[in-house]
mmCIF file of C-alpha atoms in Angstrom:
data_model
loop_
_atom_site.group_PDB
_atom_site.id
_atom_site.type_symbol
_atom_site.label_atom_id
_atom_site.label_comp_id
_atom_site.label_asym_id
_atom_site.label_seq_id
_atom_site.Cartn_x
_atom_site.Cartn_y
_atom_site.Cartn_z
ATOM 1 C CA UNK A 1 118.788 64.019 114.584
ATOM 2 C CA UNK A 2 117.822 67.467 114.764
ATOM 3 C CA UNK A 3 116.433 68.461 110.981
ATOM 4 C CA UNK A 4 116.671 72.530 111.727
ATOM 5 C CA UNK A 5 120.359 72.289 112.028
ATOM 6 C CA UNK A 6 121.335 69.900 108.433
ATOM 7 C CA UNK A 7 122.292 72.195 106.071
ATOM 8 C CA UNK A 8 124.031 71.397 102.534
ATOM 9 C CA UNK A 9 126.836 73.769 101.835
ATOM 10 C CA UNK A 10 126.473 75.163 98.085
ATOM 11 C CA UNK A 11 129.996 76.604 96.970
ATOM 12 C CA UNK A 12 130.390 79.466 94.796
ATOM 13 C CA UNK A 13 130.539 77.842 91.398
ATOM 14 C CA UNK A 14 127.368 75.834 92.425
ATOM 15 C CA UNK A 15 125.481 78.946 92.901
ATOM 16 C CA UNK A 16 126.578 80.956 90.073
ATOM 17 C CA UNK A 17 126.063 78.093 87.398
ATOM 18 C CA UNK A 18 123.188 79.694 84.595
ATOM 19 C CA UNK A 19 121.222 76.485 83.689
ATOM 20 C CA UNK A 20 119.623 78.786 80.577
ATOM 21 C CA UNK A 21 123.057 79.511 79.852
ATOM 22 C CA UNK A 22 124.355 76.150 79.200
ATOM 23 C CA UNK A 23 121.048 74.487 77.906
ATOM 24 C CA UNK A 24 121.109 77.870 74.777
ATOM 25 C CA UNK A 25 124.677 76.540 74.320
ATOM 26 C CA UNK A 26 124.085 72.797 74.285
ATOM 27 C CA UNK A 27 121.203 73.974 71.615
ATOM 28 C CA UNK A 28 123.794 75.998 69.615
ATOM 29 C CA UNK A 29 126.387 73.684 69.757
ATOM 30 C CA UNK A 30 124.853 70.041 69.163
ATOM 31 C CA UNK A 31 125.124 70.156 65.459
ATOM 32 C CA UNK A 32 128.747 69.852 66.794
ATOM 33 C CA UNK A 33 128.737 66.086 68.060
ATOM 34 C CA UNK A 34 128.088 65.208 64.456
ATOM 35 C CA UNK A 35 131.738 66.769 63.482
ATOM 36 C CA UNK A 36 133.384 65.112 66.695
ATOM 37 C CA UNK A 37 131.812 61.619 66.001
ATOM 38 C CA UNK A 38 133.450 61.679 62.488
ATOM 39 C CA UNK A 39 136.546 62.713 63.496
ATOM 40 C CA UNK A 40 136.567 60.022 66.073
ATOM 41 C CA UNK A 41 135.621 57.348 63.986
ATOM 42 C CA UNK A 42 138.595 58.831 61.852
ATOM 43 C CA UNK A 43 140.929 58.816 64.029
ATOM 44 C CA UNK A 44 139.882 55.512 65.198
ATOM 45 C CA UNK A 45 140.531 53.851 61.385
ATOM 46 C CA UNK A 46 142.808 56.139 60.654
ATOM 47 C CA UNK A 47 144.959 55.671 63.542
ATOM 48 C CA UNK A 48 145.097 52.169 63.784
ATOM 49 C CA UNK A 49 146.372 51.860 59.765
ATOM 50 C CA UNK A 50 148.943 54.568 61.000
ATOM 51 C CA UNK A 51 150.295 53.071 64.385
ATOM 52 C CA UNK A 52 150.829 49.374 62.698
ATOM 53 C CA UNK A 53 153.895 50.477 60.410
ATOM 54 C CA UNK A 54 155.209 52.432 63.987
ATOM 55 C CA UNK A 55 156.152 51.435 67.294
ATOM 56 C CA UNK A 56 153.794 51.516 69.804
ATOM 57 C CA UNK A 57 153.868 54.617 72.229
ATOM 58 C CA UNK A 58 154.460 54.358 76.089
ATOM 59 C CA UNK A 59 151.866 56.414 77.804
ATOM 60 C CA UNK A 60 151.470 55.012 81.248
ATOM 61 C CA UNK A 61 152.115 58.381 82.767
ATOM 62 C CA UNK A 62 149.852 60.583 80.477
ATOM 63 C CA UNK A 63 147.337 57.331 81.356
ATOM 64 C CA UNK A 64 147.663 57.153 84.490
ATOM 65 C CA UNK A 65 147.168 61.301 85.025
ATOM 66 C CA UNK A 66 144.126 61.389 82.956
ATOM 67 C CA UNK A 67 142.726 58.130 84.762
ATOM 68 C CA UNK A 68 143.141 60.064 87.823
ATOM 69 C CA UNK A 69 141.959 63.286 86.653
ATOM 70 C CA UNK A 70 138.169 61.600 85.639
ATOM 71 C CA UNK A 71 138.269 59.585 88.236
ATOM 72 C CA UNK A 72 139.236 62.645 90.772
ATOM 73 C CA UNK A 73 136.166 64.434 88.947
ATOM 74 C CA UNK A 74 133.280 61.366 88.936
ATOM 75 C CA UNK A 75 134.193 61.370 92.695
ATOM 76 C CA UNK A 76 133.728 64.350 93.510
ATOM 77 C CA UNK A 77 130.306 64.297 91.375
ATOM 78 C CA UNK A 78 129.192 61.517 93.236
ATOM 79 C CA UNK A 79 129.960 62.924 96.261
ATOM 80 C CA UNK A 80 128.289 66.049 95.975
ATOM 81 C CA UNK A 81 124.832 64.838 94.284
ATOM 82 C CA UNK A 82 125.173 62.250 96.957
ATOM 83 C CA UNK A 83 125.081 64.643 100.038
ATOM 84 C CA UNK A 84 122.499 66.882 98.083
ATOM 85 C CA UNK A 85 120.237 63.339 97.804
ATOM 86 C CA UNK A 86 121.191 62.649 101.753
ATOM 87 C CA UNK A 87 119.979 66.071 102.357
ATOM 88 C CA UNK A 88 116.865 65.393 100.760
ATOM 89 C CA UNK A 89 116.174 62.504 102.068
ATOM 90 C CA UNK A 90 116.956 63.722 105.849
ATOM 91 C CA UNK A 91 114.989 66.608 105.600
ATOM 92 C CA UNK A 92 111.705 66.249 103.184
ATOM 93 C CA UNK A 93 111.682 62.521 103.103
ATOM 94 C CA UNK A 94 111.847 59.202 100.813
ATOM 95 C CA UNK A 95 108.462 60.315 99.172
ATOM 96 C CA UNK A 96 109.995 63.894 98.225
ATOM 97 C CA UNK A 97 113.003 62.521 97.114
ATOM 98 C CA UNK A 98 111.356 60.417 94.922
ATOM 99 C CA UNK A 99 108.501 61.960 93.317
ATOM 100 C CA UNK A 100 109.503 65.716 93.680
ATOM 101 C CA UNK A 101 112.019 67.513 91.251
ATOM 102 C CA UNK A 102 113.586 69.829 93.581
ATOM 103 C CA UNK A 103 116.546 67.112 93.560
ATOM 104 C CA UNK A 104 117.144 68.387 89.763
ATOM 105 C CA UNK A 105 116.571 72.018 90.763
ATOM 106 C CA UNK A 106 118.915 72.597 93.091
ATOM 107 C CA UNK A 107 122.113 74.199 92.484
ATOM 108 C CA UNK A 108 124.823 71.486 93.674
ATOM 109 C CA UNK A 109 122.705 68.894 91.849
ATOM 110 C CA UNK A 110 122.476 70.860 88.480
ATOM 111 C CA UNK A 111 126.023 71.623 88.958
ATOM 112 C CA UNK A 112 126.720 68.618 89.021
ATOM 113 C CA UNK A 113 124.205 66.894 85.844
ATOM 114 C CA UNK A 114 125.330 69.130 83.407
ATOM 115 C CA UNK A 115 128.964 69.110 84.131
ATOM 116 C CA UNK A 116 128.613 65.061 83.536
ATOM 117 C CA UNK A 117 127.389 65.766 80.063
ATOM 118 C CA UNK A 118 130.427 67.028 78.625
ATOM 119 C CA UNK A 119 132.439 65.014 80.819
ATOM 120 C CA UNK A 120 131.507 62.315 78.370
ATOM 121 C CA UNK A 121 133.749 63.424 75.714
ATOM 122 C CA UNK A 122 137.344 63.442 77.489
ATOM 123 C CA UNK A 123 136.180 59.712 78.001
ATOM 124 C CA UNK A 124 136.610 59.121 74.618
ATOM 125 C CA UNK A 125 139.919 59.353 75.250
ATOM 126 C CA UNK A 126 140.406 56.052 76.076
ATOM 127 C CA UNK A 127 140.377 54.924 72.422
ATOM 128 C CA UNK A 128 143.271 57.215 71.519
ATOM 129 C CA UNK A 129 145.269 55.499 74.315
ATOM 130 C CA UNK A 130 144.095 52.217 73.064
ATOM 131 C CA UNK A 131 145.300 52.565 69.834
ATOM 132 C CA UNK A 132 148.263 54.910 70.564
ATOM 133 C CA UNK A 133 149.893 51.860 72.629
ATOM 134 C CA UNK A 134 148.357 49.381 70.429
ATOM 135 C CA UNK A 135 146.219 47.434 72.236
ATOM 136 C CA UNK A 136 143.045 45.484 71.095
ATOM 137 C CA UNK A 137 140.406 47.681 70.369
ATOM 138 C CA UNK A 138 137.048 45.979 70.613
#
């Protein structure tokens, strides 16, 4: 395989992601998680005393959209990060893949790492449909 001609294409949102940017916000803003956990864990006891004197709620649809959506999204992740790692592998090695940090440093994979960080949260969703169509939470 010629190496010269293996390129990675970076889109546009790739390239113009600020890493300082969004690490100054994720140090502004993780007092934040505190307020979100509580209201979680509220919603969680709270909701469950709630939906037992209701009728549970059919949300296959809304499910099955949202399923989609992350999945749609984790794929994509993997994807990309993927053919960056495939990249890096093809053209500067196992040994450079491994040991180097340029895997971290370049602009699909950064993309990529920090947009799974907050991609954490919507997954929390999962409880909400949980109790919503009261199911066993465990």
């Amino acid at each position: 395989m010629n190496m010269s001609v293996l390129t990675l294409q970076e889109y546009e949102f790739e390239k113009q992601f600020n890493e300082s940017e969004a690490i100054q916000w994720m140090q502004e803003n993780w007092k934040k998680s505190f307020l979100f956990s509580a209201l979680y864990a509220a919603f969680i006891f709270g909701g469950r005393h709630l939906i037992n004197k209701r009728a549970k709620f059919e949300l296959r649809k809304p499910l099955v959209l949202r399923s989609l959506t992350l999945a749609v999204f984790s794929i994509l992740g993997a994807l990309r990060t993927g053919a960056y790692m495939l990249y890096i592998l093809m053209t500067k090695g196992l040994k450079q893949s491994v040991c180097d940090q340029s895997f971290y440093n370049g602009p699909v994979s950064k993309f990529w790492a920090y947009a799974f960080v907050p991609s954490k949260a919507p997954e929390l969703g999962d409880t909400i449909f949980i109790i919503l169509r009261k199911q066993k939470l465990i």
